[in-house]
XYZ file of C-alpha atoms in Angstrom:
781
model
C 15.077 -204.463 71.403
C 14.108 -205.902 74.796
C 15.725 -204.987 78.069
C 18.848 -207.157 78.183
C 18.866 -207.460 81.937
C 15.549 -209.331 82.081
C 16.981 -212.490 80.627
C 19.613 -212.628 83.315
C 17.372 -211.609 86.206
C 15.558 -214.913 85.652
C 18.737 -216.941 85.241
C 18.765 -218.323 88.767
C 15.468 -220.058 88.086
C 16.775 -222.278 85.333
C 20.576 -222.422 85.382
C 21.892 -225.944 85.829
C 23.904 -226.816 88.919
C 27.574 -227.603 88.382
C 28.352 -231.094 89.710
C 31.665 -232.725 90.394
C 33.548 -233.510 87.215
C 32.430 -230.258 85.542
C 29.119 -231.619 84.163
C 26.190 -229.204 84.179
C 22.740 -230.464 85.053
C 19.551 -228.694 86.062
C 18.095 -228.847 89.512
C 15.372 -231.465 89.285
C 11.935 -230.840 90.707
C 9.559 -233.542 91.794
C 6.853 -233.975 89.151
C 4.328 -236.489 88.009
C 6.845 -237.774 85.480
C 8.789 -239.598 88.162
C 6.059 -242.146 88.783
C 6.065 -243.138 85.157
C 9.810 -243.781 84.785
C 10.175 -247.074 86.592
C 10.591 -249.074 83.372
C 13.995 -249.974 81.977
C 15.615 -247.072 80.089
C 15.794 -247.712 76.341
C 18.428 -246.214 74.069
C 17.817 -245.071 70.507
C 17.482 -247.667 67.770
C 20.826 -249.217 66.834
C 21.359 -250.528 63.303
C 22.544 -254.130 63.328
C 24.141 -254.646 59.940
C 25.238 -253.018 56.714
C 24.572 -255.415 53.854
C 24.974 -255.726 50.106
C 21.609 -255.073 48.424
C 22.583 -255.366 44.730
C 25.942 -256.643 43.498
C 27.968 -254.616 41.017
C 27.866 -256.142 37.546
C 30.996 -257.013 35.581
C 31.941 -253.972 33.503
C 33.518 -254.004 30.049
C 35.351 -250.820 29.125
C 35.958 -250.034 25.452
C 36.846 -246.439 26.230
C 39.673 -244.445 27.736
C 37.248 -241.943 29.270
C 36.321 -242.150 32.955
C 33.126 -244.090 33.624
C 30.781 -243.287 36.505
C 28.980 -246.110 38.348
C 26.062 -245.315 40.687
C 26.423 -246.270 44.361
C 22.756 -245.634 45.218
C 20.911 -248.879 45.932
C 23.997 -251.082 46.105
C 24.240 -251.278 49.903
C 21.603 -251.219 52.597
C 21.072 -251.098 56.334
C 19.188 -254.289 57.180
C 16.999 -252.814 59.920
C 16.129 -249.498 58.263
C 12.813 -249.786 56.460
C 11.225 -246.367 56.917
C 11.970 -242.882 55.650
C 15.087 -241.358 57.255
C 15.510 -237.630 57.962
C 18.847 -236.084 58.869
C 19.143 -233.028 61.122
C 22.475 -231.252 60.757
C 23.052 -229.331 63.997
C 25.601 -226.916 65.402
C 26.231 -229.097 68.461
C 29.889 -228.719 69.546
C 30.865 -232.288 68.703
C 32.597 -233.803 65.670
C 29.582 -235.912 64.651
C 26.673 -233.525 65.264
C 24.120 -235.040 62.861
C 20.903 -236.657 64.135
C 19.308 -239.354 61.957
C 15.601 -240.119 62.518
C 13.719 -243.101 61.083
C 9.964 -242.448 60.757
C 7.443 -245.056 61.940
C 5.158 -246.664 59.375
C 2.013 -246.465 61.547
C 1.779 -242.642 61.729
C 1.150 -241.700 58.089
C -0.615 -238.379 58.730
C 2.069 -237.173 61.123
C 4.835 -238.333 58.764
C 3.321 -236.452 55.826
C 2.973 -233.313 57.961
C 6.563 -233.584 59.286
C 8.036 -234.269 55.822
C 6.181 -231.307 54.328
C 8.179 -229.010 56.638
C 11.404 -230.913 55.905
C 10.928 -230.797 52.127
C 10.029 -227.105 51.946
C 13.068 -226.139 54.050
C 10.995 -224.856 56.980
C 13.265 -226.588 59.544
C 16.500 -225.243 58.005
C 18.200 -222.705 60.294
C 15.726 -223.179 63.136
C 16.410 -223.492 66.858
C 15.749 -225.872 69.705
C 13.706 -223.426 71.784
C 12.870 -225.587 74.808
C 15.051 -227.923 76.860
C 13.912 -229.691 80.028
C 16.662 -231.854 81.506
C 15.939 -235.611 81.518
C 12.587 -234.904 79.831
C 12.473 -233.376 76.341
C 14.359 -231.289 73.781
C 11.881 -229.327 71.642
C 12.245 -227.615 68.257
C 10.531 -226.913 64.975
C 8.943 -223.661 66.090
C 11.279 -220.721 65.513
C 13.901 -219.520 63.057
C 17.437 -218.914 64.282
C 18.252 -215.196 64.692
C 20.955 -213.959 62.333
C 21.931 -210.933 64.393
C 23.129 -210.294 67.937
C 20.538 -209.138 70.486
C 21.673 -205.523 70.323
C 20.915 -205.433 66.588
C 17.638 -205.414 64.580
C 16.080 -208.778 63.597
C 17.512 -210.508 66.654
C 14.340 -212.237 67.917
C 13.456 -215.841 67.089
C 10.533 -215.706 64.641
C 7.806 -218.368 64.527
C 8.017 -220.427 61.335
C 4.889 -220.412 59.125
C 2.627 -223.389 59.798
C 0.184 -225.096 57.447
C -2.609 -226.177 59.761
C -3.009 -228.899 62.366
C -2.632 -232.667 61.967
C -4.863 -235.368 63.423
C -3.402 -237.050 66.501
C -2.029 -240.607 65.985
C -1.230 -241.945 69.476
C -0.240 -245.516 70.224
C 3.561 -245.618 70.009
C 5.443 -245.372 73.304
C 7.245 -242.158 74.226
C 10.462 -243.875 75.305
C 13.948 -242.427 75.365
C 15.365 -241.921 71.891
C 12.024 -241.270 70.152
C 10.610 -238.151 68.491
C 7.030 -236.935 68.979
C 4.794 -234.025 67.985
C 4.275 -231.113 70.379
C 0.776 -229.669 70.754
C -1.401 -227.351 72.849
C -2.646 -228.452 76.246
C -6.140 -229.938 76.178
C -6.189 -230.038 72.361
C -5.223 -233.531 71.110
C -5.360 -232.601 67.399
C -3.444 -229.295 67.636
C 0.054 -230.368 66.439
C 1.544 -228.249 63.640
C 5.309 -227.972 63.086
C 6.826 -228.410 66.557
C 8.335 -231.700 67.715
C 10.383 -232.941 70.663
C 12.915 -235.665 71.405
C 12.143 -237.847 74.425
C 15.324 -237.713 76.497
C 13.846 -240.084 79.102
C 11.121 -242.722 79.171
C 8.077 -240.406 79.297
C 5.339 -243.017 79.430
C 2.781 -240.570 80.869
C 2.806 -238.830 77.471
C 1.279 -241.983 75.937
C -2.099 -241.022 77.465
C -1.833 -237.369 78.474
C -3.826 -234.935 76.267
C -5.104 -237.809 74.106
C -1.610 -239.287 73.852
C 1.356 -237.593 72.186
C 2.095 -238.946 68.701
C 5.486 -240.659 68.751
C 6.377 -241.003 65.071
C 10.054 -241.936 64.848
C 13.290 -243.075 66.467
C 16.765 -241.605 66.694
C 19.240 -243.875 64.926
C 22.693 -244.959 66.014
C 24.615 -242.651 68.324
C 22.352 -239.674 67.623
C 21.184 -239.496 71.238
C 24.716 -238.466 72.182
C 24.078 -235.253 70.260
C 20.536 -234.915 71.668
C 21.853 -235.364 75.237
C 24.548 -232.748 74.643
C 21.969 -230.251 73.378
C 19.593 -231.124 76.248
C 22.349 -230.531 78.809
C 23.001 -226.905 77.826
C 22.232 -224.056 80.252
C 18.663 -222.754 79.841
C 17.230 -219.281 80.384
C 13.773 -217.918 81.152
C 13.544 -215.643 78.123
C 9.781 -214.949 78.255
C 10.085 -211.252 79.098
C 13.286 -210.892 77.096
C 11.583 -211.943 73.855
C 7.927 -211.359 74.889
C 7.108 -214.961 74.039
C 5.850 -217.505 76.577
C 7.223 -220.394 74.483
C 10.791 -219.373 75.425
C 10.632 -220.017 79.167
C 13.256 -222.794 78.968
C 15.500 -221.580 76.145
C 18.839 -223.415 75.802
C 21.808 -221.207 74.873
C 25.547 -221.791 74.452
C 28.053 -219.689 76.399
C 26.272 -216.335 76.713
C 29.164 -213.861 76.955
C 29.977 -211.598 79.871
C 28.483 -208.564 78.100
C 25.024 -210.155 78.581
C 24.246 -209.828 74.864
C 22.842 -212.943 73.243
C 24.774 -213.688 70.047
C 23.387 -215.438 66.986
C 25.843 -218.294 67.544
C 24.531 -218.855 71.096
C 21.399 -220.653 69.862
C 21.161 -224.432 69.429
C 20.447 -224.692 65.718
C 19.249 -227.185 63.119
C 21.286 -225.877 60.197
C 19.717 -228.215 57.656
C 16.993 -230.877 57.564
C 16.609 -233.269 54.668
C 15.278 -236.678 53.698
C 18.250 -238.957 53.010
C 18.585 -242.126 51.010
C 20.052 -245.343 52.343
C 23.275 -244.551 50.512
C 23.621 -241.355 52.543
C 23.770 -243.429 55.747
C 27.155 -244.880 54.752
C 30.707 -243.924 53.884
C 32.585 -245.736 51.133
C 36.132 -246.737 50.233
C 37.250 -248.344 46.955
C 40.399 -250.121 45.824
C 41.681 -251.416 42.494
C 43.691 -254.642 42.196
C 45.912 -252.961 39.590
C 45.913 -249.176 39.772
C 48.415 -249.023 36.902
C 45.664 -250.338 34.615
C 42.632 -248.842 36.336
C 42.170 -246.241 39.068
C 39.018 -246.179 41.154
C 37.789 -243.143 43.103
C 34.635 -241.260 44.083
C 33.303 -238.039 42.571
C 31.738 -235.106 44.411
C 28.358 -236.820 44.376
C 29.677 -239.941 46.091
C 29.513 -242.165 42.993
C 32.233 -244.513 41.804
C 34.510 -243.289 38.962
C 36.600 -245.832 37.024
C 39.472 -244.419 34.946
C 41.316 -246.924 32.669
C 44.839 -246.562 31.332
C 44.586 -245.837 27.609
C 46.685 -248.856 26.617
C 45.637 -251.284 29.326
C 43.797 -254.550 28.679
C 42.800 -257.582 30.654
C 40.854 -257.878 33.893
C 41.040 -255.762 37.048
C 39.029 -256.366 40.223
C 37.502 -253.475 42.138
C 36.374 -253.723 45.768
C 33.875 -251.279 47.285
C 33.355 -251.272 51.070
C 30.418 -249.497 52.733
C 30.568 -248.526 56.417
C 27.489 -247.435 58.344
C 27.739 -243.927 59.752
C 25.566 -245.120 62.615
C 27.242 -248.260 63.945
C 30.487 -248.645 61.913
C 29.504 -252.090 60.575
C 30.720 -252.813 57.043
C 29.804 -254.701 53.880
C 31.895 -255.184 50.703
C 31.486 -256.213 47.077
C 34.165 -257.099 44.524
C 33.538 -257.055 40.779
C 35.548 -257.371 37.583
C 36.340 -254.668 35.052
C 37.353 -255.931 31.575
C 39.735 -253.601 29.759
C 39.820 -254.049 25.998
C 42.151 -251.181 25.096
C 39.993 -250.274 22.125
C 38.086 -247.180 21.012
C 34.837 -245.912 22.403
C 31.565 -247.746 21.848
C 28.740 -245.674 20.391
C 26.132 -244.948 23.055
C 22.541 -246.211 22.765
C 20.401 -243.144 23.473
C 16.933 -243.088 25.048
C 14.911 -239.882 25.250
C 14.058 -238.491 28.705
C 12.284 -235.421 27.299
C 11.816 -234.411 23.664
C 10.265 -230.915 23.573
C 12.660 -228.855 21.453
C 16.168 -230.025 22.366
C 15.993 -233.759 23.114
C 17.415 -234.781 26.502
C 18.802 -238.337 26.197
C 20.519 -240.895 28.417
C 22.642 -243.810 27.277
C 22.836 -247.382 28.513
C 25.098 -246.242 31.395
C 22.831 -243.388 32.420
C 25.049 -240.680 30.889
C 23.208 -237.562 29.718
C 23.148 -236.013 26.250
C 21.560 -232.987 24.554
C 20.751 -234.654 21.288
C 23.982 -236.595 20.736
C 26.230 -234.108 22.560
C 27.375 -235.264 26.007
C 26.510 -232.957 28.910
C 29.572 -232.354 31.087
C 30.748 -230.714 34.304
C 34.473 -230.295 35.013
C 35.250 -232.608 32.117
C 33.046 -235.455 33.390
C 29.873 -236.573 31.635
C 26.780 -235.874 33.702
C 24.759 -238.922 34.705
C 21.104 -239.608 35.524
C 20.843 -239.921 39.320
C 24.172 -238.325 40.183
C 22.441 -235.597 42.199
C 20.843 -237.415 45.115
C 17.147 -236.580 45.272
C 17.157 -234.779 41.894
C 16.026 -235.993 38.447
C 16.980 -234.442 35.066
C 13.730 -233.434 33.331
C 14.705 -231.360 30.313
C 17.289 -229.582 28.182
C 16.541 -226.477 26.140
C 18.084 -223.540 24.301
C 16.378 -220.308 25.448
C 17.304 -216.983 23.797
C 20.525 -218.554 22.520
C 21.613 -219.991 25.906
C 21.705 -223.710 26.671
C 20.111 -225.011 29.873
C 19.735 -228.348 31.695
C 16.950 -228.656 34.307
C 16.815 -230.897 37.398
C 13.757 -231.347 39.630
C 13.883 -232.231 43.326
C 11.740 -235.113 44.538
C 9.266 -234.154 47.256
C 9.292 -230.353 46.950
C 9.288 -230.241 43.130
C 11.695 -227.273 43.065
C 13.890 -226.706 39.986
C 17.668 -226.317 39.611
C 18.328 -224.801 36.182
C 21.917 -225.268 35.013
C 23.309 -222.830 32.480
C 25.537 -224.646 29.977
C 28.034 -223.258 27.456
C 27.837 -223.725 23.687
C 29.322 -227.228 24.089
C 26.818 -228.159 26.819
C 29.371 -227.901 29.645
C 28.179 -226.643 33.041
C 28.740 -222.943 33.877
C 26.350 -221.911 36.678
C 22.878 -222.532 38.085
C 19.764 -220.869 39.490
C 17.084 -222.468 41.678
C 13.413 -221.682 42.195
C 10.503 -223.229 44.040
C 7.289 -224.691 42.685
C 4.624 -222.009 42.606
C 7.013 -219.105 41.956
C 6.929 -216.834 38.872
C 10.367 -218.182 37.883
C 8.922 -221.692 37.967
C 6.108 -220.643 35.635
C 8.615 -219.007 33.260
C 10.697 -222.191 33.267
C 7.632 -224.269 32.354
C 6.918 -221.915 29.469
C 10.529 -221.891 28.208
C 10.915 -225.677 28.417
C 7.283 -226.467 27.484
C 7.076 -228.809 30.501
C 4.250 -229.177 33.039
C 6.772 -229.606 35.859
C 4.281 -229.341 38.735
C 1.710 -231.642 37.065
C -1.090 -229.104 37.583
C -2.430 -229.607 34.066
C -1.075 -226.356 32.656
C 2.269 -225.085 31.383
C 3.381 -221.702 32.628
C 0.877 -220.999 35.381
C 1.717 -220.929 39.073
C -0.034 -220.558 42.376
C 0.068 -217.088 43.922
C -1.070 -216.367 47.454
C -3.994 -214.000 47.823
C -1.903 -211.390 49.562
C -4.311 -210.013 52.172
C -4.903 -213.450 53.710
C -2.809 -213.681 56.874
C -4.888 -216.386 58.531
C -4.307 -220.078 59.139
C -5.646 -221.234 55.763
C -3.865 -219.905 52.684
C -5.941 -218.921 49.660
C -4.104 -219.255 46.336
C -4.926 -218.369 42.753
C -3.615 -220.143 39.664
C -2.147 -217.346 37.520
C -2.966 -219.236 34.328
C -6.536 -220.439 34.919
C -7.368 -217.794 37.626
C -8.881 -220.654 39.639
C -8.915 -220.343 43.450
C -7.372 -223.036 45.655
C -7.025 -223.949 49.328
C -3.967 -226.202 49.319
C -4.583 -228.584 46.434
C -8.384 -228.301 46.689
C -10.034 -226.209 43.973
C -12.936 -224.037 45.181
C -16.172 -224.697 43.244
C -19.729 -223.450 42.830
C -22.320 -225.669 41.185
C -19.596 -228.024 40.024
C -17.695 -225.210 38.256
C -14.367 -223.793 39.429
C -14.450 -220.442 41.229
C -12.086 -217.889 39.655
C -10.718 -214.713 41.207
C -12.126 -212.538 38.400
C -15.610 -214.014 38.041
C -17.394 -211.453 40.249
C -17.174 -208.064 38.571
C -16.147 -205.395 41.081
C -15.229 -207.922 43.795
C -11.829 -209.342 44.822
C -11.243 -212.532 46.873
C -9.265 -211.649 50.004
C -9.158 -214.786 52.127
C -10.390 -218.232 53.109
C -10.741 -219.553 56.650
C -12.340 -222.256 58.771
C -14.308 -220.643 61.629
C -15.922 -222.854 64.282
C -15.562 -225.829 61.932
C -17.197 -224.095 58.938
C -15.280 -223.205 55.747
C -15.642 -219.698 54.314
C -14.430 -217.713 51.283
C -14.437 -213.907 51.515
C -14.781 -211.298 48.744
C -14.284 -207.538 49.127
C -16.199 -204.944 47.132
C -13.685 -202.793 45.278
C -15.824 -199.657 45.621
C -17.319 -199.540 49.121
C -15.157 -202.113 50.951
C -18.094 -204.285 52.052
C -17.622 -208.041 52.486
C -19.438 -210.982 50.917
C -18.661 -214.108 52.962
C -19.405 -217.365 51.150
C -20.124 -220.448 53.244
C -18.466 -223.525 51.718
C -18.935 -227.231 52.426
C -16.206 -229.612 53.619
C -14.931 -229.920 50.022
C -14.856 -226.122 49.546
C -17.983 -226.050 47.350
C -20.274 -223.009 47.613
C -23.390 -223.311 49.816
C -24.616 -219.848 50.882
C -23.456 -216.275 51.521
C -23.881 -213.309 53.862
C -22.815 -209.674 53.407
C -21.819 -206.876 55.792
C -20.510 -203.332 55.514
C -17.405 -201.730 56.975
C -17.959 -200.444 60.497
C -20.531 -203.053 61.481
C -20.119 -205.591 64.273
C -20.090 -208.460 61.780
C -17.333 -206.714 59.812
C -15.055 -206.448 62.847
C -15.772 -210.065 63.804
C -14.943 -211.086 60.224
C -11.545 -209.341 60.507
C -10.827 -211.208 63.744
C -11.906 -214.616 62.409
C -10.038 -214.268 59.095
C -7.017 -212.385 60.484
C -7.494 -209.886 57.669
C -7.123 -206.121 57.880
C -10.026 -205.660 55.465
C -10.469 -201.908 56.006
C -6.727 -201.089 56.050
C -6.628 -199.524 59.528
C -3.888 -201.957 60.754
C -6.125 -202.989 63.674
C -8.565 -205.830 64.158
C -11.287 -205.635 66.778
C -11.493 -208.453 69.294
C -14.299 -210.829 68.290
C -17.406 -210.398 70.394
C -16.344 -207.090 72.005
C -18.897 -204.672 70.550
C -19.919 -202.340 73.379
C -18.326 -199.525 75.352
C -14.512 -199.548 75.132
C -13.316 -201.160 71.883
C -10.411 -203.605 72.304
C -8.213 -204.079 69.242
C -4.911 -205.750 68.325
C -2.297 -204.730 65.767
C -2.135 -207.125 62.803
C 1.666 -207.195 62.727
C 2.824 -206.876 66.348
C -0.292 -208.486 67.978
C -0.135 -205.720 70.649
C -3.499 -204.900 72.281
C -4.877 -201.351 72.145
C -7.731 -199.308 73.562
C -7.952 -196.462 71.105
C -4.324 -195.425 70.550
C -3.199 -196.595 74.007
C -1.177 -199.813 74.077
C -1.980 -202.123 76.988
C 1.084 -202.969 79.088
C 2.279 -205.195 81.914
C 5.530 -204.378 83.649
C 6.487 -201.858 80.912
C 6.059 -204.562 78.255
C 3.241 -204.471 75.693
C 0.450 -207.032 76.139
C -0.121 -209.140 73.011
C -3.265 -211.039 72.038
C -1.320 -214.346 71.861
C 0.941 -214.097 74.871
C -1.186 -216.208 77.237
C -1.125 -219.769 75.942
C -4.644 -221.222 75.966
C -6.343 -217.849 76.618
C -7.982 -215.364 74.217
C -8.677 -211.678 74.941
C -12.419 -211.019 74.641
C -12.937 -207.443 75.771
C -11.906 -204.285 77.577
C -14.239 -202.061 79.565
C -14.378 -199.251 82.091
C -16.715 -200.251 84.963
C -17.517 -197.686 87.676
C -14.414 -195.723 86.695
C -12.051 -198.736 86.731
C -10.410 -200.105 83.563
C -10.449 -203.859 82.948
C -9.093 -206.311 80.350
C -10.752 -209.754 80.082
C -9.302 -213.089 78.888
C -11.270 -216.285 78.247
C -9.846 -219.778 78.806
C -10.105 -221.690 75.521
C -10.731 -225.000 77.305
C -13.154 -224.402 80.183
C -14.550 -220.953 79.312
C -13.543 -219.353 82.619
C -12.667 -215.632 82.762
C -9.515 -213.885 83.979
C -10.339 -210.191 84.479
C -7.259 -207.958 84.681
C -7.592 -204.677 86.552
C -5.702 -201.931 84.708
C -4.666 -198.450 85.833
C -5.733 -195.201 84.142
C -3.038 -195.729 81.469
C -4.163 -199.323 80.817
C -1.200 -200.886 82.628
C -1.770 -204.169 84.496
C -2.367 -204.000 88.262
C -4.174 -207.118 89.462
C -6.549 -209.860 88.353
C -9.547 -211.926 89.463
C -10.978 -215.123 87.989
C -14.450 -216.702 87.860
C -16.043 -219.695 86.193
C -18.919 -219.867 83.731
C -22.305 -220.208 85.406
C -21.430 -218.158 88.486
C -23.048 -214.892 89.519
C -19.704 -213.129 89.038
C -19.588 -214.461 85.480
C -23.082 -213.124 84.747
C -22.136 -209.749 86.254
C -19.003 -209.688 84.081
C -21.127 -210.298 80.963
C -23.436 -207.429 81.947
C -20.524 -205.050 82.671
C -18.668 -205.869 79.434
C -21.673 -206.363 77.152
C -20.169 -209.702 76.068
C -21.944 -213.066 75.707
C -18.875 -214.921 77.037
C -20.525 -218.340 77.428
C -22.275 -218.168 74.018
C -25.681 -218.980 75.525
C -27.394 -216.205 73.572
C -27.678 -213.891 76.600
C -25.520 -211.163 78.069
C -25.730 -211.528 81.837
C -27.723 -214.228 83.629
C -28.864 -217.170 81.506
C -32.446 -217.821 80.445
C -34.150 -221.198 80.961
C -37.336 -222.321 79.212
C -40.406 -223.223 81.323
C -40.342 -226.904 80.421
C -44.093 -227.634 80.156
C -44.641 -224.868 77.592
C -45.022 -226.360 74.089
C -47.160 -223.592 72.569
C -46.293 -220.682 70.276
C -45.165 -218.178 72.904
C -42.026 -219.267 74.823
C -41.996 -218.563 78.564
C -38.534 -218.299 80.111
C -37.017 -217.618 83.506
C -33.755 -215.813 84.284
C -31.796 -218.316 86.376
C -30.132 -215.615 88.464
C -32.980 -213.109 89.097
C -35.877 -215.640 88.672
C -37.695 -212.983 86.565
C -40.085 -214.340 83.919
C -39.635 -213.348 80.265
C -41.400 -213.678 76.937
C -38.599 -213.031 74.423
C -36.780 -209.937 75.753
C -39.893 -208.634 77.577
C -39.983 -209.061 81.354
C -43.438 -209.915 82.763
C -44.573 -207.393 85.381
C -47.240 -206.681 87.973
C -46.177 -203.330 89.331
C -42.712 -204.967 89.568
C -41.031 -207.879 87.753
C -42.839 -211.210 88.073
C -40.692 -214.062 89.413
C -41.319 -217.791 89.137
C -41.134 -218.232 92.928
C -43.208 -215.274 94.109
C -46.542 -217.163 94.476
C -46.135 -219.687 97.284
C -47.462 -223.087 96.220
C -47.926 -222.081 92.573
C -45.640 -222.681 89.536
C -45.727 -220.780 86.211
C -46.231 -223.331 83.424
C -46.920 -221.387 80.214
C -47.554 -218.112 78.423
C -49.704 -217.760 75.311
C -51.494 -215.272 73.066
C -55.135 -216.412 72.493
C -57.405 -214.446 70.153
C -54.997 -211.508 70.374
C -54.902 -211.475 74.194
C -51.749 -212.290 76.207
C -52.027 -214.750 79.134
C -49.729 -216.203 81.827
C -50.751 -219.493 83.507
C -49.905 -220.716 87.047
C -50.626 -224.241 88.362
C -51.325 -225.070 91.999
C -48.703 -227.547 93.149
C -51.207 -229.471 95.309
C -54.562 -229.402 93.436
C -53.298 -228.788 89.835
C -55.930 -226.057 89.486
C -55.088 -223.200 87.117
C -54.855 -219.416 87.658
C -54.832 -217.727 84.247
C -53.546 -214.152 84.350
C -54.594 -211.778 81.609
C -51.688 -209.523 80.564
C -51.655 -206.341 78.472
C -49.741 -205.875 75.200
C -46.545 -205.251 77.217
C -47.075 -208.379 79.330
C -48.138 -206.441 82.440
C -50.790 -208.023 84.742
C -54.423 -206.901 84.324
C -56.749 -209.564 85.855
C -57.075 -213.275 86.478
C -59.459 -216.231 86.192
C -59.220 -219.600 88.016
C -60.640 -223.068 87.177
C -60.378 -226.552 88.629
C -59.204 -229.858 87.215
C -62.018 -231.600 85.307
C -63.950 -228.450 84.400
C -64.746 -227.539 80.780
C -62.776 -224.286 81.246
C -59.757 -226.380 82.284
C -60.017 -228.477 79.098
C -60.394 -225.347 76.957
C -57.316 -223.873 78.652
C -55.224 -226.989 77.859
C -56.263 -226.834 74.191
C -55.591 -223.089 73.869
C -52.194 -223.315 75.596
C -51.272 -226.753 74.140
C -50.369 -227.860 77.698
C -51.149 -231.173 79.454
C -51.642 -229.323 82.729
C -53.164 -232.190 84.765
C -50.638 -234.768 83.536
C -53.244 -237.269 82.331
C -51.517 -237.690 78.963
C -54.250 -235.813 77.059
C -54.416 -232.154 76.060
C -58.019 -230.999 76.441
């Protein structure tokens, strides 16, 4: 548990100022946003009309049993054409729901957003960032279920499924929703989103433009404004998470303990149909003959008097939840007072027990009506769910429904007369789902097999999830099957090896196998379609092994630590796989009594720790510009101070030398090497840009001391070459273009020299031997 006082020490930085009338608002600071807000403020999209989409047909009743009539599709909102998502929130207002209509021109973003909605990832999550008159941000963290003085009281980041390509172009005006992302990374959006509380036009171009993908419908901005106007707290130290610097909370009590109910919460997120956007009332012209009501699913139920006959009119009125506009339809019900009419049955599914529906959509197991609370179950009565099968398993009757979008199953247990008793639910890809497929003989997930399911390869904790089909043993990344030579790759095809993860590293796809005996790794390089191309292997304890653990986020050797990628010399910097806390040996690195984590500086990555001239240092690299922030630590590895320097500077080169880290990825540790540009031969002559020392490979050229490219006034080194087994270094006179050819020993140390002028035969022979156009006449030789 974190120190409770830290949250409240920072309170004065973010608490809103109480204005006249009791309304809380934050102190506003001048920012670049102000220059972009001169346009007229736009409210959220208002629906203009509820309308009749499909009239009710005249109904003839030859039965005394209640008849259910579907409401779905009968009424519509004229201006709603896109997918609508409803957020149910805990905002302290009677109508706390927020309806969002998705734009048609952001298909990739919509698919990404709906994947989180459909798999329940946004259920019981919090709005973790609120900036007054700017944005309200969510979609990143689960809502704690315990008070702050209890275990499990921290907001936990929801699992993400990779980034989505940016789709800018729509305006970030008030009342719209957009994807959040990392600074300087236009295509970095994952699960987090924000509501634009003001006209934030600068977001249309900043960071490649922020993808605005939907609009708040109706009066939903009233709820958004209420949530945005809550007191915020700087909870970075409190929760050790930099994303919580502007955390909105309700009514934190005087005991300074944050309660679970203090968080602004999305209790449920779901895709809704047009019918869900309305409320309905119904009336009968003669309730003595026919009563009209609604069942628990919102559908119309007509119940005739057993002896009644003649015609009764029924009127259904739909009212928009968003703008209170209404539409009505009146239809006739003919009562014949006779006996029931035999249903006409059509099979929905016929494996084993046949699941049927009649002409009115009522459901039957064979010819036995399926019921719940005395009412016959109907196709479509569960919004978003479809009946897919009925079966008797081990003597018990079951009816199965499948949810659109997520594909999850609700399995209803029925009694001997096919009346509802209870239910269980399970997700696609679970063992229960596979067992259901087997019992019902249904390929419910359309993966081409009955009874198999996808199981995560358990050691993979990285960004890309590696799955195995338990039936076929085939490996998958998402819905992409991994292949080799056109054949599927299976988890059991390499004897003595186990697949442990898949990852994309520096834009290249990889699959990793672990040797069951010695723990070594075989890393397979895959193409863009996850087809095998090549492999490399490395043993436990090697530099490549530790870098593999870092890249794949896999604790491959089971020591609970992963070494920081690239830090291979001197002090070894590691982070804990679970807590992300940084360690040097068994010593946790700290700052202000709090542990330092490898992900706590947004946009920075730890790249090494080292002791230099008796002083401990921790180094971070900026992910965007490659600059270094070097933290000075005390003897116990607690933070004291920092210094920063940019790539290409002398301080940067000195840092590389001290830490043994190639921080700028130029292939050198320390000062950079630059090729001598006129050298096109076999031996490459280079110069160190900081020291000006000449090199062939890693060998410095010497003459009693290191040779430098500027040590001979008026002469420039132009090439090095090995001719007939003898090493040579060539200098050219800047004025006459004559050549001084230095003979060097096997270690590239000076021995003697020979000089020749432009136009001589020796000069031509030199050009041919060195493959250098030394006189610039366009001819070598």
